[in-house]
Amino acid sequence: MRVEIWSDIACPWCYVGKARFEKALAGFAHRDRVEVVHRSFELDPHRAKDDVQPVLTMLTKKYGMSETQAQAGEDDLGAQAAAEGLDYRTRGRDHGNTFDMHRLLHLAKEHGRQSELLDALYRANFAEERSVFAEGDERLAELAIAAGLDADEVGRVLADPDAYADEVRADEREAAQLGATGVPFFVLDRRYGVSGAQPAEVFAQALAQAWQEHTPLTLLQDGDGDGGADACGPDGCAVPHA
């Protein structure tokens, strides 16, 4: 069974939601048969690469709230993250364009290191003092290499703005086609969608339901073990013999 997760590194609920989903997956009986694929979604796709500003400034401008309200929201997010065992800096974070991060995540997917790089990017953005935006390519390269990617490949991707750009845009178009207007957005086996950083219990229920419909029907055998009890079919019914 496949679970696809649309998310953005700049999204705090994606950070929290990933932890909650993974908690549910860890307790799922068939977790070893679940493939998780992370897909791209930019919350601020039109922001210039060099346009980096404090999170509080971004929140007050985007949502028309006061700085006090914005800080209260950050404090609440910090508490929710802590409840999931995540570190979260409620002061001094910044915000910027995430397109290059998504391009690197597609490179990481090819090498089976996607989840590792996503975790590294989340930690850098939400928990660490060094900015994942202000230091540019140097910081992204450092994180990608630490997540297990080859330094030369990382350098080539960062130097070429077209590398994996089509893959990022394809993910974003697909999200729109599926009706995702925000993230995180979870799609289970292309049967069920779960929107937002739901409690782990909700993800556990969704996994169980999707698995039940995904799993092929198991035929119960008769006493002889050959499954050949009398039945009717397109060619007629079995005729009992004396």
Coordinates of C-alpha atoms in Angstrom, one line a residue:
M1 CA 0.0 0.0 0.0
R2 CA 1.2 3.5 -0.8
V3 CA 0.8 6.7 1.2
E4 CA 1.6 9.9 -0.5
I5 CA 2.2 13.1 1.6
W6 CA 2.1 16.5 0.1
S7 CA 4.0 19.0 2.4
D8 CA 6.2 22.0 2.5
I9 CA 9.3 22.6 4.7
A10 CA 8.0 26.0 5.6
C11 CA 4.8 24.5 7.0
P12 CA 4.8 23.9 10.8
W13 CA 1.8 21.6 10.7
C14 CA 3.6 19.5 8.1
Y15 CA 6.4 19.1 10.6
V16 CA 4.0 18.1 13.4
G17 CA 1.8 16.0 11.0
K18 CA 4.7 13.9 9.8
A19 CA 5.5 13.0 13.4
R20 CA 1.9 12.1 14.2
F21 CA 1.6 10.0 11.0
E22 CA 4.8 8.1 11.7
K23 CA 3.5 7.4 15.2
A24 CA 0.4 5.8 13.7
L25 CA 2.5 3.9 11.1
A26 CA 4.8 2.5 13.8
G27 CA 1.8 0.9 15.5
F28 CA 0.3 -0.4 12.3
A29 CA 0.5 -4.2 11.9
H30 CA 1.4 -4.0 8.2
R31 CA 3.8 -1.1 8.4
D32 CA 6.5 -3.1 6.5
R33 CA 4.2 -3.2 3.5
V34 CA 3.5 0.5 3.4
E35 CA 5.4 2.7 1.0
V36 CA 5.6 6.4 2.0
V37 CA 6.3 8.9 -0.7
H38 CA 6.7 12.6 0.0
R39 CA 5.5 15.0 -2.6
S40 CA 6.1 18.7 -3.2
F41 CA 3.8 21.6 -2.3
E42 CA 5.0 25.2 -2.0
L43 CA 3.0 27.5 0.3
D44 CA 4.7 30.6 -1.1
P45 CA 5.8 29.6 -4.7
H46 CA 6.1 33.2 -5.9
R47 CA 8.5 34.4 -3.3
A48 CA 11.9 35.3 -4.7
K49 CA 14.8 33.1 -3.6
D50 CA 16.6 36.0 -1.9
D51 CA 13.4 37.3 -0.2
V52 CA 13.9 36.1 3.4
Q53 CA 12.1 37.7 6.3
P54 CA 11.3 36.9 10.0
V55 CA 8.3 34.6 10.5
L56 CA 6.5 37.1 12.6
T57 CA 6.8 39.7 9.8
M58 CA 5.4 37.2 7.3
L59 CA 2.5 36.2 9.5
T60 CA 1.4 39.8 10.3
K61 CA 1.5 40.8 6.6
K62 CA -0.1 37.6 5.2
Y63 CA -2.9 37.2 7.8
G64 CA -3.3 40.8 9.0
M65 CA -2.8 39.8 12.6
S66 CA -0.9 41.7 15.2
E67 CA 2.7 40.7 16.2
T68 CA 1.3 39.6 19.6
Q69 CA -1.2 37.3 17.9
A70 CA 1.4 35.9 15.6
Q71 CA 3.7 35.2 18.6
A72 CA 0.9 33.5 20.4
G73 CA 0.4 31.2 17.5
E74 CA 4.1 30.3 17.4
D75 CA 4.0 29.5 21.1
D76 CA 1.0 27.2 20.6
L77 CA 2.8 25.5 17.7
G78 CA 5.8 25.0 19.9
A79 CA 3.7 23.3 22.5
Q80 CA 2.1 21.0 20.0
A81 CA 5.4 20.1 18.5
A82 CA 6.8 19.4 22.0
A83 CA 3.9 17.0 22.6
E84 CA 5.2 15.0 19.7
G85 CA 8.8 15.0 20.9
L86 CA 9.9 17.7 18.4
D87 CA 12.1 20.7 19.1
Y88 CA 10.6 24.0 17.9
R89 CA 12.1 27.5 18.1
T90 CA 9.2 29.9 18.9
R91 CA 11.5 33.0 18.6
G92 CA 13.9 34.2 15.8
R93 CA 12.9 31.9 12.9
D94 CA 12.8 33.2 9.4
H95 CA 10.8 32.4 6.2
G96 CA 11.7 32.0 2.5
N97 CA 11.4 30.2 -0.7
T98 CA 11.5 26.4 -0.6
F99 CA 11.7 25.5 -4.3
D100 CA 15.4 24.3 -4.1
M101 CA 14.6 22.2 -1.1
H102 CA 11.9 20.4 -3.0
R103 CA 14.2 19.9 -6.0
L104 CA 16.7 18.3 -3.6
L105 CA 14.0 16.1 -2.2
H106 CA 13.4 14.6 -5.6
L107 CA 17.1 13.9 -5.9
A108 CA 16.9 12.2 -2.5
K109 CA 13.9 10.1 -3.6
E110 CA 16.0 8.6 -6.4
H111 CA 18.5 7.5 -3.8
G112 CA 16.1 6.3 -1.1
R113 CA 17.0 9.2 1.2
Q114 CA 13.9 11.3 0.9
S115 CA 12.6 10.9 4.5
E116 CA 16.1 11.5 5.9
L117 CA 16.5 14.8 4.0
L118 CA 13.0 16.0 4.8
D119 CA 13.7 15.4 8.5
A120 CA 17.0 17.3 8.2
L121 CA 15.3 20.2 6.5
Y122 CA 12.5 20.3 9.1
R123 CA 15.0 20.3 11.9
A124 CA 17.0 23.1 10.3
N125 CA 14.0 25.2 9.8
F126 CA 12.1 24.7 13.0
A127 CA 14.6 23.7 15.6
E128 CA 18.1 25.0 14.8
E129 CA 19.5 28.5 15.1
R130 CA 21.2 28.6 11.7
S131 CA 18.8 29.7 9.0
V132 CA 17.9 27.2 6.3
F133 CA 17.0 30.2 4.0
A134 CA 19.5 33.0 4.6
E135 CA 22.6 30.9 4.0
G136 CA 21.4 29.7 0.6
D137 CA 22.9 26.9 -1.3
E138 CA 25.8 26.3 1.1
R139 CA 23.4 25.4 3.9
L140 CA 21.2 23.2 1.7
A141 CA 24.2 21.4 0.4
E142 CA 25.5 20.8 3.9
L143 CA 22.1 19.3 5.0
A144 CA 21.7 17.2 1.9
I145 CA 25.2 15.7 2.2
A146 CA 24.6 15.0 5.9
A147 CA 21.4 13.1 4.9
G148 CA 23.4 10.8 2.7
L149 CA 23.5 12.4 -0.7
D150 CA 26.5 12.7 -2.9
A151 CA 28.2 16.1 -2.8
D152 CA 28.8 16.3 -6.5
E153 CA 25.2 15.4 -7.3
V154 CA 23.9 17.9 -4.8
G155 CA 26.1 20.6 -6.3
R156 CA 24.9 19.9 -9.8
V157 CA 21.3 20.1 -8.8
L158 CA 21.7 23.4 -6.9
A159 CA 23.7 24.9 -9.8
D160 CA 21.0 24.0 -12.3
P161 CA 17.6 25.7 -11.5
D162 CA 15.9 23.4 -14.0
A163 CA 17.0 20.2 -12.3
Y164 CA 13.9 18.4 -11.0
A165 CA 11.9 21.5 -11.5
D166 CA 9.4 19.6 -13.7
E167 CA 9.0 17.0 -11.0
V168 CA 8.2 19.6 -8.4
R169 CA 5.6 21.3 -10.6
A170 CA 4.1 17.9 -11.5
D171 CA 3.5 17.2 -7.8
E172 CA 1.9 20.6 -7.3
R173 CA -0.4 20.1 -10.3
E174 CA -1.4 16.7 -9.0
A175 CA -2.2 18.1 -5.6
A176 CA -4.5 20.6 -7.2
Q177 CA -6.2 17.8 -9.2
L178 CA -6.8 15.9 -6.0
G179 CA -8.4 18.9 -4.4
A180 CA -5.6 19.7 -2.0
T181 CA -5.7 23.4 -1.1
G182 CA -3.3 23.2 1.9
V183 CA -0.8 20.9 3.5
P184 CA -0.1 18.5 5.0
F185 CA -2.3 16.4 2.7
F186 CA -2.2 12.6 2.9
V187 CA -3.4 10.2 0.2
L188 CA -3.7 6.6 1.1
D189 CA -3.6 4.1 -1.8
R190 CA -5.5 6.7 -3.9
R191 CA -8.6 5.8 -2.0
Y192 CA -8.7 8.1 1.0
G193 CA -7.4 11.6 1.6
V194 CA -6.6 13.0 5.1
S195 CA -6.1 16.8 5.4
G196 CA -4.1 18.5 8.1
A197 CA -2.0 17.4 11.1
Q198 CA -4.6 15.0 12.5
P199 CA -4.1 13.1 15.7
A200 CA -2.2 9.8 15.4
E201 CA -5.5 8.0 16.1
V202 CA -7.1 9.4 13.0
F203 CA -4.1 8.3 10.9
A204 CA -4.3 4.8 12.5
Q205 CA -7.9 4.5 11.5
A206 CA -7.3 5.7 8.0
L207 CA -4.4 3.2 7.6
A208 CA -6.6 0.3 8.8
Q209 CA -9.5 1.2 6.5
A210 CA -7.3 1.7 3.4
W211 CA -5.5 -1.5 4.1
Q212 CA -8.8 -3.4 4.4
E213 CA -9.8 -2.3 1.0
H214 CA -6.4 -2.7 -0.5
T215 CA -5.8 -6.3 0.6
P216 CA -7.0 -8.9 -1.9
L217 CA -9.9 -11.2 -0.9
T218 CA -8.7 -14.3 0.9
L219 CA -10.5 -17.5 -0.2
L220 CA -11.4 -19.7 2.7
Q221 CA -10.9 -23.4 1.8
D222 CA -13.4 -26.2 2.5
G223 CA -12.6 -29.2 4.6
D224 CA -10.6 -30.9 1.9
G225 CA -8.5 -27.8 1.4
D226 CA -9.1 -27.5 -2.3
G227 CA -11.8 -24.7 -2.3
G228 CA -13.9 -26.8 -4.7
A229 CA -17.3 -26.8 -3.0
D230 CA -20.4 -26.9 -5.2
A231 CA -21.3 -23.5 -6.7
C232 CA -23.0 -21.9 -9.7
G233 CA -21.1 -19.9 -12.4
P234 CA -21.4 -18.6 -15.9
D235 CA -21.5 -22.2 -17.3
G236 CA -24.2 -23.3 -15.0
C237 CA -24.4 -25.1 -11.6
A238 CA -22.7 -28.1 -10.3
V239 CA -25.0 -31.1 -10.6
P240 CA -25.0 -33.4 -7.5
H241 CA -24.2 -37.0 -8.3
A242 CA -25.8 -39.9 -6.5

